[in-house]
Structure formats: C-alpha cells, structure tokens
Amino acid sequence: MNVLVINCGSSSLKYQVIDSETEQVLAKGLCERIGIDGRLVYTPAGGEKEVSDLDMPTHKQAIQFVIDALTNEKTGVIASLDEIGAVGHRLVHGGEKFACSTRITDEVIRAVEECSDLAPLHNPANLIGVRACQELMPNTPQAGVFDTAFHQTMPTEAYMYGIPYEYYEKYRVRKYGFHGTSHSFVSKRTAELVGKPIEDLKIIVCHLGNGASICAVDGGKSVDTSMGLSPLEGLIMGTRSGDIDPSAMEFLCKKENLDITGILEVLNKKSGVQGLSGVSSDFRDLQAGSDEGNERCTMAVDVFCYRVLKYIGAYVAAMNGVDAIAFTAGLGENDSVVRRKIVSRLGYLGIALDDAVNDSTRGKEAVISTADSKVPVWVVPTNEELAIARETVALVK
Ligand code: AMP
C-alpha cells in the first residue's frame, strides 16, 4: 500500500509517499509560503528535484498541487489517487486523550481541537491538513500519529510539575513530551541492533536536532522525557532555551520591557545555541566559528553538551541503569564532535568511545563505543515519516 505522509504547519506542509511493502520513498517534498504566495518542491525517487512557484492561498490548494505532481504523466510516481491507500498525518499534541495513533474520525478531530490550547501553533495547523485531505480524498482512510502519544506511559512522578494540583485538574498542566514518534522508532531499532527484546532493555535516546529532546525508554515504554507541556522545556536547542528558572522571565520582562508573548518569543526563537553564540543555530556554523577561535561558539556547544550529559545522568538514575544509548536526528547522526563531548564524559558508566568509528560515522547506523564498553552507544538515524507510514498501515488494514 502507498501511504501519503503529511506534516502540516501553519504556512508549510511536508509530504512523502511511502510504499509500505518495500518501505521505499516514492516521492517527497514540501509546500512553502502557503497563504502568502506559494512554492512547491517535489522530488520523485531517482529523479530531479523540481521547484515551482505556484499560487497557494490555502492548504487545500497546496495539497491539490502535491496530488497533481504525484500523478503528473511525466514525473509522477502514481497513475491516479486510487493508488494512495491511506494518509498518515503527524499530529503534534494529543494531550492525555491519545496514548496511541488513531484512525481519524469526526470525534477524533473534535478531541484534537480540544487539545489545541496546549499547542496553539501546531494543532490547528495539523487539522487544516487533515480537513484538506478529507475534502480532496474523501474515500481514503486517514490516520493521526501524535508526537506526544509515546510518552503517555510516563509515571505520575515523572510528568507532574510541582505546582498547585488544581492546575493539573483544571487545565491538565503537566509534562507531555514530544518527538515521541522518533523516540519510539529509534528505541525499537536500537533494541534490534543490540539483539535483545526491547522489553528487557533500558535505553536512552538522544534526539539532537534543531529541536532536541532525550527520552528514557524502559522495557519499550517512555518513562521520562526532557520536553514538557510544550517543546520549550529540557535541552538547550538551536534557538530554544530549554530549562530556565521561571523567575528569569519576570526579571527580563521588566528589564527589557517585554510582555509574556515577547519573552516567550525570545525563549523560543532567539535563545539556545543561537542566542549563546550570537552566530548561528546550526552546529556546522558553530564548529566553523570554534575552529576560527570564536570562544562564544565553543561555549555554546559546550553548554549544549553539558545539558545533554546531565539529562543522561538523570535518566540512568530514573531507570536504575542503562543498557544502550542511541544518538539520532541532524546532530546526533552527523556531529561527531558533539557526540565525543558527551560520550567521553560517561566513563563512570564504563562507557568508552571508539574515536575512529565516531569520527567516521555520519547519517548511518553504527556502534560508536568500543567492543569492551559496558554500555553500547549507537548512532541510529531516525525516520519519522516511515514510522508514521507503518502506524498508518497498521491502523487501516
Ligand atoms: P534536524 O532538526 O534533525 O534536521 O537537525 C538540524 C541540525 O543538525 C542542524 O541545525 C545542524 O546543526 C545539525 N546537522 C545537520 N547535518 C549536520 C552535519 N553534517 N554535521 C554537523 N551537524 C549537522
């Protein structure tokens, strides 16, 4: 079955068509600047990337252009829409309502809408994509795969914040966690690579990309994760602050004459390694700056790595041990310097890094610890689209 995987944002939309039998990507791309002007990027497997400026006033129009590209006589990958067996949507916030993926029904849409005040930027945009697909493909089954669902197994002690309980009762303010599709996919794959049943393993997954989070996976279940009510908590990220004393917000609001929206804009978009370095949110730029002697670039990377190191320690404690550590996402898969800075400080766990393998590992599966390391450390590329396609097939079959 071919699955159309959609990740819909407020003005953009990423898509892939995946053949679920071979798990090959038939075509992928994105629509950008929806509602502004519009641009379609389309890459068929083995073909040239095409970029077209097209008028995209709505998401429905954007998805129509995607369908046109997929069924184009010359460069398309399917003859007609009938060859799409299902649509899988990435949905960001399922609150406490969704502990697993689900077939999309009117009731599910209403429930996702009810979670929207927990993710006001993401959920409404995700649902626009769902509705547009329903209109354009009314007979094709659709599934929703939530970023938060994998973490619904966290115990109360891990997800409660130390604030008045009534805020949890009234508004469900608690830790939810994100990147769940990735943490689930990578932990499963790590267990396969380690060669043991996931039920018997304690795995720490470090998803280090522009957005970054860590997850403690005990017996295949998420028992703690670094992101919280929103994706702002936890690690230092490309432009997000991660953990910070909430009092700093009031202090900065007064000093900088900001309101709550203004300070959240700073913490989400101007902080992280971008804010620390003053150079870039991209670690390749920070590495180049560091090589040229820019001390703030070096400091930003060090602060980032130290926060990861602390969370690993915390999750070893939370699980009373660890059997494998996995690095994934843009940085985790590609940046050997960041991996070395973190893993070389895990000697207390009997972990030893194989520097040569680490240095040569980019974007591929590899064990980067030495043969006698007490705990294996793996690089495991994530594939959220494939995970969404697999979940979708399982739901619609
Ligand atoms: P992601 O959000 O998973 O796409 O990760 C994006 C981040 O990964 C970028 O900001 C880069 O800092 C980092 N990254 C991607 N490719 C490389 C690479 N080849 N070497 C070092 N860092 C990389």
Short mmCIF file of C-alpha atoms and ligand atoms in Angstrom, two decimals:
data_model
loop_
_atom_site.label_atom_id
_atom_site.label_comp_id
_atom_site.label_asym_id
_atom_site.label_seq_id
_atom_site.Cartn_x
_atom_site.Cartn_y
_atom_site.Cartn_z
CA MET A 1 0.00 0.00 0.00
CA ASN A 2 1.20 3.54 -0.77
CA VAL A 3 0.88 5.91 2.16
CA LEU A 4 0.87 9.69 1.80
CA VAL A 5 2.52 11.08 4.94
CA ILE A 6 1.66 14.70 5.71
CA ASN A 7 3.27 17.02 8.25
CA CYS A 8 1.25 20.21 8.07
CA GLY A 9 2.35 23.51 9.62
CA SER A 10 0.67 26.91 9.56
CA SER A 11 2.29 28.01 6.30
CA SER A 12 4.14 24.91 5.17
CA LEU A 13 3.47 21.27 4.51
CA LYS A 14 5.96 18.41 4.18
CA TYR A 15 4.95 15.24 2.40
CA GLN A 16 6.26 11.82 1.41
CA VAL A 17 4.74 8.91 -0.42
CA ILE A 18 5.98 5.63 1.00
CA ASP A 19 5.39 2.14 -0.39
CA SER A 20 4.66 0.25 2.80
CA GLU A 21 5.70 -3.13 1.38
CA THR A 22 9.20 -2.07 0.32
CA GLU A 23 9.34 0.90 2.75
CA GLN A 24 10.83 2.92 -0.11
CA VAL A 25 10.07 6.61 -0.56
CA LEU A 26 8.42 7.08 -3.96
CA ALA A 27 8.40 10.88 -3.80
CA LYS A 28 8.84 13.63 -1.26
CA GLY A 29 8.84 17.38 -0.93
CA LEU A 30 7.21 20.35 0.65
CA CYS A 31 4.89 23.28 0.08
CA GLU A 32 6.13 26.56 1.49
CA ARG A 33 4.66 30.02 1.95
CA ILE A 34 1.06 28.75 1.88
CA GLY A 35 -1.31 31.71 2.23
CA ILE A 36 1.49 34.12 1.29
CA ASP A 37 2.38 33.23 -2.31
CA GLY A 38 3.42 29.58 -2.59
CA ARG A 39 6.19 27.24 -3.64
CA LEU A 40 6.08 23.51 -4.35
CA VAL A 41 9.19 21.39 -4.00
CA TYR A 42 8.81 17.90 -5.47
CA THR A 43 11.41 15.13 -5.75
CA PRO A 44 10.46 11.76 -7.24
CA ALA A 45 12.69 8.84 -6.23
CA GLY A 46 15.70 8.75 -8.52
CA GLY A 47 14.54 11.94 -10.28
CA GLU A 48 15.43 15.60 -10.30
CA LYS A 49 14.15 17.97 -7.62
CA GLU A 50 11.59 20.39 -9.08
CA VAL A 51 10.80 23.77 -7.56
CA SER A 52 7.70 25.62 -8.81
CA ASP A 53 6.27 28.94 -7.67
CA LEU A 54 2.51 28.40 -7.54
CA ASP A 55 -0.35 30.38 -6.10
CA MET A 56 -1.31 28.62 -2.83
CA PRO A 57 -3.92 30.66 -0.98
CA THR A 58 -5.00 27.61 1.07
CA HIS A 59 -3.65 24.26 2.30
CA LYS A 60 -6.28 22.55 0.17
CA GLN A 61 -4.80 24.18 -2.90
CA ALA A 62 -1.30 23.19 -1.75
CA ILE A 63 -2.33 19.53 -1.35
CA GLN A 64 -4.02 19.66 -4.77
CA PHE A 65 -0.65 20.72 -6.24
CA VAL A 66 1.04 17.82 -4.44
CA ILE A 67 -1.54 15.43 -5.92
CA ASP A 68 -1.02 16.95 -9.38
CA ALA A 69 2.75 16.45 -9.06
CA LEU A 70 2.38 12.86 -7.83
CA THR A 71 0.08 11.97 -10.73
CA ASN A 72 1.88 14.01 -13.41
CA GLU A 73 2.23 11.96 -16.59
CA LYS A 74 5.96 12.57 -16.98
CA THR A 75 7.38 12.95 -13.49
CA GLY A 76 4.63 11.49 -11.30
CA VAL A 77 5.01 8.28 -9.31
CA ILE A 78 1.39 7.08 -9.33
CA ALA A 79 -1.20 6.88 -12.11
CA SER A 80 -4.09 8.16 -10.02
CA LEU A 81 -5.14 8.97 -6.48
CA ASP A 82 -6.59 5.45 -6.20
CA GLU A 83 -3.01 4.27 -5.70
CA ILE A 84 -2.83 6.09 -2.36
CA GLY A 85 -4.18 3.58 0.14
CA ALA A 86 -4.07 5.81 3.20
CA VAL A 87 -2.96 9.19 4.51
CA GLY A 88 -0.92 9.45 7.72
CA HIS A 89 -0.84 12.82 9.47
CA ARG A 90 1.70 13.95 12.00
CA LEU A 91 -0.33 15.48 14.83
CA VAL A 92 1.60 17.35 17.50
CA HIS A 93 -0.42 17.33 20.71
CA GLY A 94 -2.80 14.61 21.77
CA GLY A 95 -2.91 15.72 25.40
CA GLU A 96 -3.95 12.91 27.73
CA LYS A 97 -6.60 11.77 25.29
CA PHE A 98 -4.34 9.91 22.89
CA ALA A 99 -1.87 7.30 24.08
CA CYS A 100 -1.52 5.81 20.60
CA SER A 101 -2.12 6.60 16.96
CA THR A 102 -5.70 6.61 15.73
CA ARG A 103 -7.92 6.46 12.65
CA ILE A 104 -9.23 9.97 12.01
CA THR A 105 -12.95 10.42 12.59
CA ASP A 106 -15.05 13.50 13.34
CA GLU A 107 -14.83 12.58 17.03
CA VAL A 108 -11.02 12.43 16.85
CA ILE A 109 -10.92 15.83 15.13
CA ARG A 110 -13.05 17.28 17.94
CA ALA A 111 -10.77 15.75 20.56
CA VAL A 112 -7.66 17.15 18.85
CA GLU A 113 -9.36 20.55 18.71
CA GLU A 114 -9.93 20.32 22.43
CA CYS A 115 -6.16 19.84 22.91
CA SER A 116 -5.43 22.92 20.81
CA ASP A 117 -4.91 25.33 23.68
CA LEU A 118 -1.97 23.10 24.71
CA ALA A 119 -0.40 23.53 21.25
CA PRO A 120 -1.99 26.63 19.71
CA LEU A 121 0.62 26.93 16.97
CA HIS A 122 0.60 23.29 15.90
CA ASN A 123 -2.73 21.50 16.38
CA PRO A 124 -4.93 23.89 14.38
CA ALA A 125 -2.40 23.82 11.53
CA ASN A 126 -2.25 19.99 11.64
CA LEU A 127 -6.04 19.86 11.44
CA ILE A 128 -6.14 22.16 8.43
CA GLY A 129 -4.09 19.49 6.62
CA VAL A 130 -6.45 16.74 7.81
CA ARG A 131 -9.54 18.59 6.60
CA ALA A 132 -7.98 19.45 3.25
CA CYS A 133 -7.13 15.76 2.68
CA GLN A 134 -10.65 14.73 3.71
CA GLU A 135 -12.08 17.07 1.10
CA LEU A 136 -9.71 16.02 -1.67
CA MET A 137 -9.62 12.30 -0.85
CA PRO A 138 -12.96 11.58 0.84
CA ASN A 139 -12.70 7.82 0.35
CA THR A 140 -9.12 7.38 1.52
CA PRO A 141 -8.69 6.34 5.17
CA GLN A 142 -6.67 8.75 7.30
CA ALA A 143 -4.70 8.23 10.47
CA GLY A 144 -3.20 10.60 13.03
CA VAL A 145 0.14 9.89 14.70
CA PHE A 146 0.79 12.05 17.74
CA ASP A 147 4.16 13.44 18.86
CA THR A 148 3.02 13.13 22.46
CA ALA A 149 1.45 9.64 22.41
CA PHE A 150 4.59 7.58 23.10
CA HIS A 151 5.17 9.48 26.34
CA GLN A 152 1.73 8.77 27.79
CA THR A 153 3.32 5.81 29.61
CA MET A 154 5.32 8.17 31.85
CA PRO A 155 4.54 7.59 35.52
CA THR A 156 2.89 10.33 37.54
CA GLU A 157 6.13 11.12 39.38
CA ALA A 158 7.79 11.96 36.04
CA TYR A 159 5.05 14.05 34.47
CA MET A 160 3.73 16.14 37.37
CA TYR A 161 5.07 19.66 37.86
CA GLY A 162 5.48 20.90 41.42
CA ILE A 163 2.69 23.45 41.13
CA PRO A 164 -0.80 23.58 42.69
CA TYR A 165 -2.61 20.35 41.81
CA GLU A 166 -5.72 22.24 40.77
CA TYR A 167 -3.87 23.46 37.64
CA TYR A 168 -3.47 19.85 36.60
CA GLU A 169 -7.10 19.10 37.43
CA LYS A 170 -8.48 22.18 35.70
CA TYR A 171 -6.14 22.57 32.72
CA ARG A 172 -4.07 19.36 32.51
CA VAL A 173 -0.84 21.33 33.00
CA ARG A 174 1.86 18.62 33.14
CA LYS A 175 4.79 17.24 31.19
CA TYR A 176 3.72 15.65 27.89
CA GLY A 177 6.94 15.34 25.90
CA PHE A 178 7.39 15.45 22.12
CA HIS A 179 9.39 13.71 19.37
CA GLY A 180 7.54 10.56 20.51
CA THR A 181 7.43 9.05 17.01
CA SER A 182 11.20 9.39 16.76
CA HIS A 183 11.93 8.11 20.27
CA SER A 184 9.69 5.10 19.65
CA PHE A 185 11.22 4.33 16.24
CA VAL A 186 14.83 4.73 17.42
CA SER A 187 14.38 2.76 20.65
CA LYS A 188 12.84 -0.15 18.73
CA ARG A 189 15.63 -0.10 16.17
CA THR A 190 18.28 0.16 18.90
CA ALA A 191 16.89 -2.98 20.55
CA GLU A 192 17.10 -4.80 17.20
CA LEU A 193 20.68 -3.65 16.76
CA VAL A 194 21.62 -4.66 20.30
CA GLY A 195 19.99 -8.00 19.58
CA LYS A 196 17.75 -8.23 22.64
CA PRO A 197 13.99 -7.90 23.19
CA ILE A 198 13.10 -4.28 23.90
CA GLU A 199 11.12 -5.48 26.96
CA ASP A 200 14.46 -6.38 28.58
CA LEU A 201 16.28 -3.12 27.81
CA LYS A 202 16.75 0.31 29.36
CA ILE A 203 17.54 2.68 26.51
CA ILE A 204 18.31 6.40 26.50
CA VAL A 205 17.51 8.04 23.17
CA CYS A 206 19.14 11.41 22.47
CA HIS A 207 17.19 13.10 19.65
CA LEU A 208 19.53 16.00 18.91
CA GLY A 209 18.40 18.21 16.06
CA ASN A 210 17.35 21.83 15.81
CA GLY A 211 14.70 20.75 18.31
CA ALA A 212 16.24 18.37 20.82
CA SER A 213 14.95 16.01 23.48
CA ILE A 214 16.05 12.96 25.45
CA CYS A 215 13.89 10.02 26.42
CA ALA A 216 14.30 7.24 28.97
CA VAL A 217 12.76 4.10 27.46
CA ASP A 218 12.37 1.23 29.93
CA GLY A 219 11.09 -2.04 28.52
CA GLY A 220 9.91 -0.27 25.36
CA LYS A 221 7.95 2.39 27.27
CA SER A 222 8.78 6.06 27.70
CA VAL A 223 9.28 6.65 31.44
CA ASP A 224 10.65 10.19 31.23
CA THR A 225 11.50 12.78 28.62
CA SER A 226 13.04 16.23 28.61
CA MET A 227 10.39 18.26 26.78
CA GLY A 228 7.37 19.29 28.80
CA LEU A 229 3.95 20.89 28.39
CA SER A 230 5.49 22.42 25.29
CA PRO A 231 8.67 21.70 23.32
CA LEU A 232 10.44 24.55 25.13
CA GLU A 233 11.49 22.58 28.21
CA GLY A 234 14.59 20.48 28.59
CA LEU A 235 17.71 20.61 26.46
CA ILE A 236 19.24 23.73 25.03
CA MET A 237 18.27 23.70 21.34
CA GLY A 238 19.01 25.57 18.12
CA THR A 239 17.01 28.63 19.17
CA ARG A 240 15.11 27.41 22.28
CA SER A 241 16.38 27.96 25.79
CA GLY A 242 15.32 24.65 27.33
CA ASP A 243 15.18 24.61 31.15
CA ILE A 244 15.38 28.04 32.77
CA ASP A 245 14.42 29.49 36.14
CA PRO A 246 10.89 30.88 35.54
CA SER A 247 11.84 33.92 37.64
CA ALA A 248 14.28 34.94 34.92
CA MET A 249 11.25 35.61 32.73
CA GLU A 250 9.78 38.21 35.07
CA PHE A 251 13.23 39.75 35.57
CA LEU A 252 13.83 40.05 31.83
CA CYS A 253 10.30 41.30 31.13
CA LYS A 254 10.93 44.21 33.49
CA LYS A 255 14.45 44.96 32.30
CA GLU A 256 13.71 44.63 28.58
CA ASN A 257 10.15 45.96 28.69
CA LEU A 258 8.69 42.75 27.31
CA ASP A 259 5.32 41.13 27.88
CA ILE A 260 4.78 37.37 28.23
CA THR A 261 4.45 36.93 24.46
CA GLY A 262 7.65 38.89 23.93
CA ILE A 263 9.71 36.87 26.41
CA LEU A 264 8.37 33.58 25.02
CA GLU A 265 9.41 34.75 21.56
CA VAL A 266 12.92 35.31 22.95
CA LEU A 267 13.00 31.90 24.68
CA ASN A 268 11.68 30.06 21.61
CA LYS A 269 13.35 31.86 18.75
CA LYS A 270 16.35 33.85 19.97
CA SER A 271 17.86 31.62 22.62
CA GLY A 272 19.60 28.25 22.57
CA VAL A 273 22.96 27.99 20.84
CA GLN A 274 21.86 30.81 18.52
CA GLY A 275 21.44 33.18 21.45
CA LEU A 276 24.54 31.97 23.28
CA SER A 277 26.85 32.17 20.26
CA GLY A 278 25.32 35.19 18.54
CA VAL A 279 26.39 33.40 15.35
CA SER A 280 24.00 30.62 14.32
CA SER A 281 21.63 27.87 15.40
CA ASP A 282 23.39 25.48 13.04
CA PHE A 283 26.16 23.46 14.65
CA ARG A 284 28.15 23.40 11.41
CA ASP A 285 28.48 27.20 11.66
CA LEU A 286 29.34 26.91 15.36
CA GLN A 287 32.05 24.36 14.58
CA ALA A 288 33.48 26.67 11.90
CA GLY A 289 33.38 29.58 14.36
CA SER A 290 35.01 27.49 17.03
CA ASP A 291 37.77 26.43 14.62
CA GLU A 292 38.42 30.11 13.91
CA GLY A 293 38.78 30.82 17.63
CA ASN A 294 35.31 32.25 18.35
CA GLU A 295 35.01 31.46 22.07
CA ARG A 296 31.26 32.03 22.22
CA CYS A 297 30.74 29.36 19.56
CA THR A 298 32.81 26.92 21.61
CA MET A 299 30.94 27.91 24.78
CA ALA A 300 27.52 27.44 23.13
CA VAL A 301 28.40 23.89 22.04
CA ASP A 302 29.83 23.11 25.48
CA VAL A 303 26.71 24.37 27.27
CA PHE A 304 24.54 22.30 24.91
CA CYS A 305 26.59 19.14 25.50
CA TYR A 306 26.68 19.63 29.28
CA ARG A 307 22.89 19.78 29.43
CA VAL A 308 22.65 16.54 27.43
CA LEU A 309 25.20 14.95 29.78
CA LYS A 310 23.14 15.94 32.83
CA TYR A 311 19.93 14.50 31.39
CA ILE A 312 21.67 11.22 30.57
CA GLY A 313 22.80 11.01 34.19
CA ALA A 314 19.28 11.79 35.38
CA TYR A 315 17.76 9.09 33.20
CA VAL A 316 20.29 6.47 34.29
CA ALA A 317 19.09 7.28 37.81
CA ALA A 318 15.41 7.24 36.79
CA MET A 319 15.75 3.75 35.26
CA ASN A 320 18.29 2.47 37.79
CA GLY A 321 20.67 1.67 34.95
CA VAL A 322 21.05 1.81 31.20
CA ASP A 323 21.69 -0.92 28.61
CA ALA A 324 22.12 1.21 25.49
CA ILE A 325 22.36 4.84 24.46
CA ALA A 326 21.29 6.00 20.99
CA PHE A 327 22.03 9.26 19.18
CA THR A 328 19.71 10.43 16.43
CA ALA A 329 18.47 13.44 14.37
CA GLY A 330 20.59 16.00 12.50
CA LEU A 331 23.26 16.48 15.15
CA GLY A 332 23.08 13.08 16.78
CA GLU A 333 23.50 11.37 13.43
CA ASN A 334 26.14 13.69 11.96
CA ASP A 335 28.09 15.66 14.53
CA SER A 336 30.96 13.55 15.86
CA VAL A 337 32.32 16.46 17.92
CA VAL A 338 29.10 16.82 19.89
CA ARG A 339 28.89 13.05 20.39
CA ARG A 340 32.50 12.93 21.60
CA LYS A 341 31.99 15.82 24.03
CA ILE A 342 29.08 13.94 25.59
CA VAL A 343 30.13 10.30 25.44
CA SER A 344 33.72 10.91 26.60
CA ARG A 345 32.27 12.04 29.96
CA LEU A 346 30.31 8.84 30.53
CA GLY A 347 33.31 6.88 31.81
CA TYR A 348 31.56 6.46 35.18
CA LEU A 349 29.15 4.09 33.39
CA GLY A 350 32.03 2.05 31.97
CA ILE A 351 31.36 3.61 28.56
CA ALA A 352 34.31 4.03 26.19
CA LEU A 353 34.05 5.80 22.84
CA ASP A 354 35.69 4.41 19.72
CA ASP A 355 37.05 7.70 18.39
CA ALA A 356 37.84 6.42 14.93
CA VAL A 357 34.37 4.97 14.36
CA ASN A 358 32.73 8.02 15.90
CA ASP A 359 34.70 10.37 13.63
CA SER A 360 33.73 8.44 10.51
CA THR A 361 30.03 7.95 11.35
CA ARG A 362 27.62 10.27 9.56
CA GLY A 363 23.97 9.55 8.94
CA LYS A 364 24.26 5.79 9.21
CA GLU A 365 23.78 3.09 11.80
CA ALA A 366 26.95 2.34 13.75
CA VAL A 367 28.04 1.38 17.24
CA ILE A 368 30.46 4.14 18.27
CA SER A 369 31.54 2.66 21.60
CA THR A 370 34.46 0.23 21.91
CA ALA A 371 33.91 -3.54 21.98
CA ASP A 372 34.59 -3.60 25.74
CA SER A 373 32.36 -0.61 26.58
CA LYS A 374 29.96 -1.72 29.35
CA VAL A 375 27.07 0.02 27.60
CA PRO A 376 26.90 0.20 23.79
CA VAL A 377 26.42 3.63 22.26
CA TRP A 378 24.72 3.65 18.86
CA VAL A 379 24.06 6.13 16.11
CA VAL A 380 20.59 5.29 14.78
CA PRO A 381 19.12 7.53 12.05
CA THR A 382 15.53 8.41 12.79
CA ASN A 383 12.78 8.18 10.20
CA GLU A 384 9.59 9.76 11.49
CA GLU A 385 7.84 9.56 8.12
CA LEU A 386 8.42 5.82 7.89
CA ALA A 387 7.21 5.40 11.47
CA ILE A 388 4.03 7.35 10.60
CA ALA A 389 3.54 5.22 7.46
CA ARG A 390 3.93 1.99 9.48
CA GLU A 391 1.45 3.15 12.12
CA THR A 392 -0.99 4.25 9.44
CA VAL A 393 -0.89 0.90 7.66
CA ALA A 394 -1.39 -0.94 10.95
CA LEU A 395 -4.49 1.18 11.65
CA VAL A 396 -6.17 1.00 8.26
CA LYS A 397 -5.51 -2.67 7.43
P1 AMP B 1 17.29 18.35 12.41
O1 AMP B 1 16.44 19.33 13.13
O2 AMP B 1 17.20 16.96 12.94
O3 AMP B 1 17.15 18.43 10.93
O4 AMP B 1 18.81 18.79 12.73
C1 AMP B 1 19.30 20.01 12.25
C2 AMP B 1 20.65 20.31 12.86
O5 AMP B 1 21.54 19.19 12.67
C3 AMP B 1 21.31 21.47 12.18
O6 AMP B 1 21.00 22.65 12.85
C4 AMP B 1 22.77 21.16 12.28
O7 AMP B 1 23.25 21.83 13.41
C5 AMP B 1 22.87 19.68 12.51
N1 AMP B 1 23.48 18.99 11.37
C6 AMP B 1 22.89 18.54 10.27
N2 AMP B 1 23.79 17.97 9.44
C7 AMP B 1 24.99 18.07 10.04
C8 AMP B 1 26.32 17.68 9.70
N3 AMP B 1 26.59 17.05 8.55
N4 AMP B 1 27.30 17.95 10.59
C9 AMP B 1 27.02 18.57 11.76
N5 AMP B 1 25.79 18.97 12.12
C10 AMP B 1 24.79 18.73 11.29
#
